[in-house]
């Protein structure tokens, strides 16, 4: 899987961690971030919780609060009223209603010491400073809370350089396997890796459908299920040639290359069709199978080489990166050129062999069927 084609605006590396507790998410995120940074080829790796801003966390002293007759709800309400204010009543004038908000004076909440000195009324009619029943802790909180399917999530993002996305993602996945993930937490790949995987699944389905359609059309034309099956052996040969083409040129298997495979599935069978059709024609004329295969190979050699060479030569300029933007489409041409060249040459050898084997198998099945039929007739008589 290569990066020869942009799959969207998301980062190449995008890992989502989901769970309920922010502290646990932060621990997991820091571990995964260090793993991603250690993988060669990654750069500008960022963790969404690294950009948090300082905040004050209040933790109620439950024993102390209960001794004053205060509950957590009462303390939280008093703090919220003092800092943010709360609507105490409505003031009506000339048919309009205006909220009357009660809050502490600005000078009494300018610093942490002012907040600690906020007075809390107790059920006993006394007032105590907030610091008596609350512990204060300065922490770094998230700038935003992201949720996915109602579950909190954080993300690790990064770019890649000098390596393809597949190999980088594979190394990251190997490193993440060593991380102990608590129950209720998940680590998933997103971004371009996820989009690429989804695109490959869709293209794989398209390739299967293309092969089925090719087979169905040939079965209708040949009026046979056996002969199209023989011709379909051209496709694996072409796949081998496509892989060799990518290996020789040093190009990665990208989405564009996969599209080339789908094209190849419809092009490479032409050579097999020409060969098998001529063999069948000669056999209908009364020639033996071996003689028909040898004659078809010699007669159809030139047409097969001509059709293959014209398509290959037409793709060569694109395969060698001639023209603006050709590097993005070069894998497609490489797959077609390699697959067609390899497939055309081996078709002349493999297709006759497969034809002979399948024809022998079909003959054996017919004889077996006749023998079973005769045995059945003898028993019935």
XYZ file of N, CA and C in Angstrom, residues 267-275 300-315 336-337 340-341 343-345 347-348:
102
model
N -8.193 -7.325 -19.679
C -7.339 -7.250 -20.871
C -6.610 -8.552 -21.134
N -6.069 -9.169 -20.073
C -5.163 -10.302 -20.249
C -5.877 -11.550 -20.762
N -7.189 -11.653 -20.543
C -7.906 -12.845 -21.019
C -8.031 -12.873 -22.539
N -7.773 -11.749 -23.190
C -7.894 -11.713 -24.656
C -6.976 -12.733 -25.316
N -5.765 -12.866 -24.782
C -4.815 -13.820 -25.372
C -5.313 -15.255 -25.237
N -5.851 -15.581 -24.055
C -6.388 -16.914 -23.860
C -7.590 -17.195 -24.739
N -8.436 -16.174 -24.947
C -9.605 -16.338 -25.817
C -9.176 -16.664 -27.232
N -8.195 -15.923 -27.726
C -7.700 -16.153 -29.087
C -7.152 -17.571 -29.225
N -6.411 -18.030 -28.235
C -5.797 -19.354 -28.296
C -6.844 -20.466 -28.211
N -1.487 -18.452 -33.882
C -1.948 -17.335 -33.055
C -0.810 -16.618 -32.320
N 0.414 -17.064 -32.488
C 1.543 -16.400 -31.834
C 1.643 -14.940 -32.245
N 1.592 -14.697 -33.550
C 1.746 -13.328 -34.044
C 0.616 -12.412 -33.572
N -0.674 -12.794 -33.698
C -1.733 -11.899 -33.193
C -1.625 -11.617 -31.695
N -1.258 -12.650 -30.915
C -1.129 -12.445 -29.465
C -0.023 -11.451 -29.154
N 1.136 -11.618 -29.785
C 2.250 -10.694 -29.545
C 1.922 -9.286 -30.025
N 1.196 -9.161 -31.135
C 0.846 -7.832 -31.651
C -0.102 -7.096 -30.715
N -1.158 -7.795 -30.267
C -2.121 -7.126 -29.371
C -1.479 -6.776 -28.030
N -0.647 -7.673 -27.515
C 0.013 -7.392 -26.231
C 1.021 -6.258 -26.359
N 1.808 -6.274 -27.424
C 2.855 -5.256 -27.578
C 2.269 -3.874 -27.796
N 1.169 -3.759 -28.531
C 0.572 -2.433 -28.750
C 0.076 -1.833 -27.431
N -0.570 -2.658 -26.603
C -1.043 -2.155 -25.309
C 0.125 -1.802 -24.395
N 1.143 -2.649 -24.407
C 2.317 -2.396 -23.551
C 3.021 -1.115 -23.967
N 3.244 -0.935 -25.267
C 3.944 0.265 -25.748
C 3.138 1.526 -25.469
N 1.813 1.417 -25.518
C 0.979 2.586 -25.226
C 1.093 2.996 -23.763
N 1.395 2.035 -22.882
C 1.495 2.323 -21.451
C 2.904 2.704 -21.017
N -0.106 -2.859 -15.472
C -0.623 -3.309 -16.767
C 0.511 -3.833 -17.647
N 1.615 -3.096 -17.706
C 2.744 -3.510 -18.554
C 3.325 -4.838 -18.058
N 0.670 -7.776 -18.416
C 0.374 -8.154 -19.800
C 1.572 -8.824 -20.452
N 2.766 -8.325 -20.201
C 3.964 -8.917 -20.803
C 4.192 -10.340 -20.271
N 1.976 -12.258 -18.719
C 0.835 -13.107 -19.031
C 0.798 -13.542 -20.481
N 1.162 -12.644 -21.406
C 1.128 -12.988 -22.829
C 2.131 -14.077 -23.169
N 3.306 -13.991 -22.570
C 4.345 -15.002 -22.861
C 3.957 -16.356 -22.291
N 1.003 -17.370 -21.425
C -0.249 -17.886 -21.970
C 0.010 -18.912 -23.063
N 1.045 -18.686 -23.863
C 1.379 -19.598 -24.962
C 1.818 -20.964 -24.450
